[in-house]
PDB file of C-alpha atoms in Angstrom:
ATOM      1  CA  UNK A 157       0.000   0.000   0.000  1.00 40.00           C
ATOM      2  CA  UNK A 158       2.508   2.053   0.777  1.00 36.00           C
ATOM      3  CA  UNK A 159       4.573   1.871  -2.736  1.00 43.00           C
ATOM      4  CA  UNK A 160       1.281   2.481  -4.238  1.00 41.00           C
ATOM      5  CA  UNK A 161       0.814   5.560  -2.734  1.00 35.00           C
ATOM      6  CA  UNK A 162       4.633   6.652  -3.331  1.00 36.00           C
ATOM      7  CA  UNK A 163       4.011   5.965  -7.315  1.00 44.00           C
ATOM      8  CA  UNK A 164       1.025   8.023  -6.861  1.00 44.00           C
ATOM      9  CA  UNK A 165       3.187  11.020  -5.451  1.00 44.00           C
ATOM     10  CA  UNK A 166       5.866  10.323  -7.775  1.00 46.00           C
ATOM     11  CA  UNK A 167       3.239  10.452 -11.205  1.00 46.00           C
ATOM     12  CA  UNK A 168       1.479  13.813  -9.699  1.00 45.00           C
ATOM     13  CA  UNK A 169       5.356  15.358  -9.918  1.00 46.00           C
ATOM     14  CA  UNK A 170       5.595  13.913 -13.329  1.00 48.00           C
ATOM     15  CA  UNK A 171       2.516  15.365 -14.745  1.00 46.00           C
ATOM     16  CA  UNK A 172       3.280  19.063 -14.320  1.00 49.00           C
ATOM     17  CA  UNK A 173       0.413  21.185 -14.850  1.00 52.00           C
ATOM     18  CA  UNK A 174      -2.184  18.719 -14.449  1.00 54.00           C
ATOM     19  CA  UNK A 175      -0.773  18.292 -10.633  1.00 57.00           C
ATOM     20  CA  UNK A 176      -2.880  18.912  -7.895  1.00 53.00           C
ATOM     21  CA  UNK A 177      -1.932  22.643  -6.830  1.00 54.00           C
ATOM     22  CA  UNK A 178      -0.249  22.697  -3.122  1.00 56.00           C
ATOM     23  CA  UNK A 179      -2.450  22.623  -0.522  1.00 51.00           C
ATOM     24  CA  UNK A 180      -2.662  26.405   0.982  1.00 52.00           C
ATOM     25  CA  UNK A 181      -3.804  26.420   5.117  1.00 45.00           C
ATOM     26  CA  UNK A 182      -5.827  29.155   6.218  1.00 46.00           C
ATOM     27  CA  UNK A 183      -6.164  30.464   9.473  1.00 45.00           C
ATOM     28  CA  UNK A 184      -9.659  31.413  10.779  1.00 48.00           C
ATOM     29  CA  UNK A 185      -9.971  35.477  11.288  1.00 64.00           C
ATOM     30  CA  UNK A 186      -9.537  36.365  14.859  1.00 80.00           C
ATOM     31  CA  UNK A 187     -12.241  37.216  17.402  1.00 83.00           C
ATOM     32  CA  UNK A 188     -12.846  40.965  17.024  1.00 84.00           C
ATOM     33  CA  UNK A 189     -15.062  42.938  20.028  1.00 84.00           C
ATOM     34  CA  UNK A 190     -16.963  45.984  19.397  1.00 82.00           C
ATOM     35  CA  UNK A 191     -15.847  48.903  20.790  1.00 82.00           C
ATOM     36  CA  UNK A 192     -18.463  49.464  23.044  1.00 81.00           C
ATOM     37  CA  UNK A 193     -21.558  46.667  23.928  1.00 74.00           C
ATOM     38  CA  UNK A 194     -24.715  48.691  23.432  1.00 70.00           C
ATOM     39  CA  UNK A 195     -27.415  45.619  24.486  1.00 70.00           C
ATOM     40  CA  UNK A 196     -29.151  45.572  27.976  1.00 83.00           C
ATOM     41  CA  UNK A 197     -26.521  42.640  29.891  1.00 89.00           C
ATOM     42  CA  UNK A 198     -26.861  40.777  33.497  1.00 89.00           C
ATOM     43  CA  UNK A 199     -24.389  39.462  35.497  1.00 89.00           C
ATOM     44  CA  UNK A 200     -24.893  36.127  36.838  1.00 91.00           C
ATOM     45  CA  UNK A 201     -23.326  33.706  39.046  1.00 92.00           C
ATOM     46  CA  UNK A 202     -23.964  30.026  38.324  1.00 93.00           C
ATOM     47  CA  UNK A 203     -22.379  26.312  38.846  1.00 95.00           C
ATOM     48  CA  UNK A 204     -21.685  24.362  35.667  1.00 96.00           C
ATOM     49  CA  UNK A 205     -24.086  21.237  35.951  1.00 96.00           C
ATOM     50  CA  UNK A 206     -25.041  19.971  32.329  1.00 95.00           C
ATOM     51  CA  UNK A 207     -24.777  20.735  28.386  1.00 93.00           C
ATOM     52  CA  UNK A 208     -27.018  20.664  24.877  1.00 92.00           C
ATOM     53  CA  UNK A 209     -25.343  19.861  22.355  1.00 89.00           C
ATOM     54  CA  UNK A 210     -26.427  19.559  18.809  1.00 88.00           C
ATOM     55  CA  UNK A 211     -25.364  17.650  15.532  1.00 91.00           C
ATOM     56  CA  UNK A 212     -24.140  19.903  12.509  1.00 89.00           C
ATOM     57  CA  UNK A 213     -26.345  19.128   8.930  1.00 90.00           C
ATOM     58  CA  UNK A 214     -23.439  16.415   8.399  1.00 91.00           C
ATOM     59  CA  UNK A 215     -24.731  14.349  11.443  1.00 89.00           C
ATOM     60  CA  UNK A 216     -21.595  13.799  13.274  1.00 91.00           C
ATOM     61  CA  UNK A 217     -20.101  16.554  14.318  1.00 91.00           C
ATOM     62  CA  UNK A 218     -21.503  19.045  16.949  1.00 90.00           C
ATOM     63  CA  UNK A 219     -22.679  22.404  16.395  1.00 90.00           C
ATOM     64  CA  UNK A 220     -20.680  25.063  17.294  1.00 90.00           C
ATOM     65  CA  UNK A 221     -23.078  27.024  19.207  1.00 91.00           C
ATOM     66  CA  UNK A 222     -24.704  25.026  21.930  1.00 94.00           C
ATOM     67  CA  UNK A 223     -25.664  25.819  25.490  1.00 95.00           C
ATOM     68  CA  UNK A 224     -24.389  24.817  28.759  1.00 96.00           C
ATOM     69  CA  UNK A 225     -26.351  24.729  31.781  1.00 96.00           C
ATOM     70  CA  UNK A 226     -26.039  26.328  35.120  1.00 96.00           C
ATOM     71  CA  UNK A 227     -27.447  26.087  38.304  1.00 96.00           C
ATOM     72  CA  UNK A 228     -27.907  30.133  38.839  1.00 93.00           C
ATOM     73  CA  UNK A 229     -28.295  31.228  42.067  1.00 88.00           C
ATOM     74  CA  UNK A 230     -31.049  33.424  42.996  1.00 85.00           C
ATOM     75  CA  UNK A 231     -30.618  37.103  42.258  1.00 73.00           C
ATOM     76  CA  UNK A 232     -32.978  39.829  43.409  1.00 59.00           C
ATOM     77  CA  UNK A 233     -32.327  41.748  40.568  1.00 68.00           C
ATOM     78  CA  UNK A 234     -33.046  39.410  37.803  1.00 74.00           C
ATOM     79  CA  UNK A 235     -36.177  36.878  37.419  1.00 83.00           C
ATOM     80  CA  UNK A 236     -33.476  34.083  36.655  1.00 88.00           C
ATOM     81  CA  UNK A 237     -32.357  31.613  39.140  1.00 89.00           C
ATOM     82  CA  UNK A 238     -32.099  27.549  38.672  1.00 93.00           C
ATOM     83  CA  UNK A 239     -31.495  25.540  35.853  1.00 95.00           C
ATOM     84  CA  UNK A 240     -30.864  27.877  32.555  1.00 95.00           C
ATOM     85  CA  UNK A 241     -29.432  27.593  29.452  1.00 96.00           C
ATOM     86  CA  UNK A 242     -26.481  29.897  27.869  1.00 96.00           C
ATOM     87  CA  UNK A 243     -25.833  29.778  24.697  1.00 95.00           C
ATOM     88  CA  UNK A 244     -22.624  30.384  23.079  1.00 94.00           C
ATOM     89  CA  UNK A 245     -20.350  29.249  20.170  1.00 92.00           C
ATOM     90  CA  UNK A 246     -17.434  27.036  21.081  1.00 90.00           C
ATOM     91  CA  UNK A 247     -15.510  28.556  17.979  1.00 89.00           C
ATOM     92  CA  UNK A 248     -12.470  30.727  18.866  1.00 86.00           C
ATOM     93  CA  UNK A 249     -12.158  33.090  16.412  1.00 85.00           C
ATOM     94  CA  UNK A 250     -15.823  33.316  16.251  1.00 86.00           C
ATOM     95  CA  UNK A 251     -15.447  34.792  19.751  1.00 89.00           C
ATOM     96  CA  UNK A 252     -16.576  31.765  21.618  1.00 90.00           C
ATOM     97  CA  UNK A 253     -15.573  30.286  24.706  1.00 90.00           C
ATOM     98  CA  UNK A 254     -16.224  26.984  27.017  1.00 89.00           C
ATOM     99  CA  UNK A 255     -17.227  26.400  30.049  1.00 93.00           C
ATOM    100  CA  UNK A 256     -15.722  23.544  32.564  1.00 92.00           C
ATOM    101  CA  UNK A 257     -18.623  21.187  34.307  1.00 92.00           C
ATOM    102  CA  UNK A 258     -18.231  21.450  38.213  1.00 92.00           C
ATOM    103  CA  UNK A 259     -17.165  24.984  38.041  1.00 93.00           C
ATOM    104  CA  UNK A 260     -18.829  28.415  39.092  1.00 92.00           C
ATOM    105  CA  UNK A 261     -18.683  31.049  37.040  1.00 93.00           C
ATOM    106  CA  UNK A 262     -20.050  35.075  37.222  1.00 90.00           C
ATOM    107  CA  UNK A 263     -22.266  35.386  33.515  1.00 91.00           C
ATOM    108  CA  UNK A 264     -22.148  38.162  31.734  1.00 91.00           C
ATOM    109  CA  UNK A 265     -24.858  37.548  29.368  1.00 92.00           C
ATOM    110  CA  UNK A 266     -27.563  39.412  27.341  1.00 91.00           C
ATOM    111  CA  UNK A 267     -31.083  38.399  26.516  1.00 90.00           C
ATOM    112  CA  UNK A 268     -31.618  37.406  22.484  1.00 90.00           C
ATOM    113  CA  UNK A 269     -34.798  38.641  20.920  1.00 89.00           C
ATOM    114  CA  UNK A 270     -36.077  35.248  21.073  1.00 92.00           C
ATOM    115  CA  UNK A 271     -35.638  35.471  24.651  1.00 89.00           C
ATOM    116  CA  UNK A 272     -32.671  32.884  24.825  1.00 92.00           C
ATOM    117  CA  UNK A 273     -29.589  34.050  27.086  1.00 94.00           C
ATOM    118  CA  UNK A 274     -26.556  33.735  25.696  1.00 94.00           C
ATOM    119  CA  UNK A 275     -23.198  35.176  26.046  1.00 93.00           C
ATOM    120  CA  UNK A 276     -19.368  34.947  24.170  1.00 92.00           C
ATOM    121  CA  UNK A 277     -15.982  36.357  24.568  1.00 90.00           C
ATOM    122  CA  UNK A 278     -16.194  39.544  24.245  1.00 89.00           C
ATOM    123  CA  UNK A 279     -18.728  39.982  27.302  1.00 89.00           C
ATOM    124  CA  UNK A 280     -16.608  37.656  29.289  1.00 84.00           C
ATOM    125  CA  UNK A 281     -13.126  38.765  28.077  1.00 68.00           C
ATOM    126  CA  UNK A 282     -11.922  36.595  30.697  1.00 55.00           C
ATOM    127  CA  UNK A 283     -13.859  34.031  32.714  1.00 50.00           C
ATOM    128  CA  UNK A 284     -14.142  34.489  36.485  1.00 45.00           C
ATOM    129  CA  UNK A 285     -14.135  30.783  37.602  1.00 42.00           C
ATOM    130  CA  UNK A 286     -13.923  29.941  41.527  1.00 40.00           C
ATOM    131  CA  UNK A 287     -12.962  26.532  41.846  1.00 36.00           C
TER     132      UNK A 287
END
């Protein structure tokens, strides 16, 4: 198998023009933040405890935007408290971030107009975690 595939190298040098052109790796465009945030946000403190995670259109691979779940304590401010769901993407350079299970974190997060709550790295430029 292995000469096979060495002929196979060896006739796509040989054939000049009709060679497959090099392979050229692209790197995905860095997260970039507004300036300012000009949406309505809440802070929220909450303990890692589950995740939803969704299939991509190809069926195997996972979505990049998913939600994980908290446990968020009760604030007097806000009308959220218990089991909720924040969304985020899990892509880097699309300015998302993870979450560790078994971990409390303060949320900064802002309300979609669907209602969802969701947040990503530029509202949490760096995650306050208290282990």
């Amino acid at each position: 198998m292995l000469i096979s595939l060495l002929s196979m190298m060896a006739m796509a040098q040989d054939a000049g023009d009709l060679a497959a052109p090099p392979i050229e790796i692209r790197r995905a465009p860095e997260c970039t933040c507004p300036d300012e945030i000009d949406q309505d946000l809440l802070i929220l403190r909450g303990l890692v405890v589950d995740a939803e995670i969704t299939l991509a259109p190809d069926g195997r691979s996972p979505n990049e935007r998913q939600a994980t779940i908290f446990d968020i304590k009760p604030n007097n401010d806000f009308d959220i408290e218990g089991r909720t769901r924040i969304w985020h993407s899990t892509n880097e350079s699309q300015c998302g971030l993870s979450f560790d299970y078994g971990l409390q974190y303060s949320l900064i997060v802002r309300r979609t107009e669907e209602g969802a709550i969701e947040t990503d790295a530029c509202l949490m430029p760096e995650l306050d975690s208290a282990k």
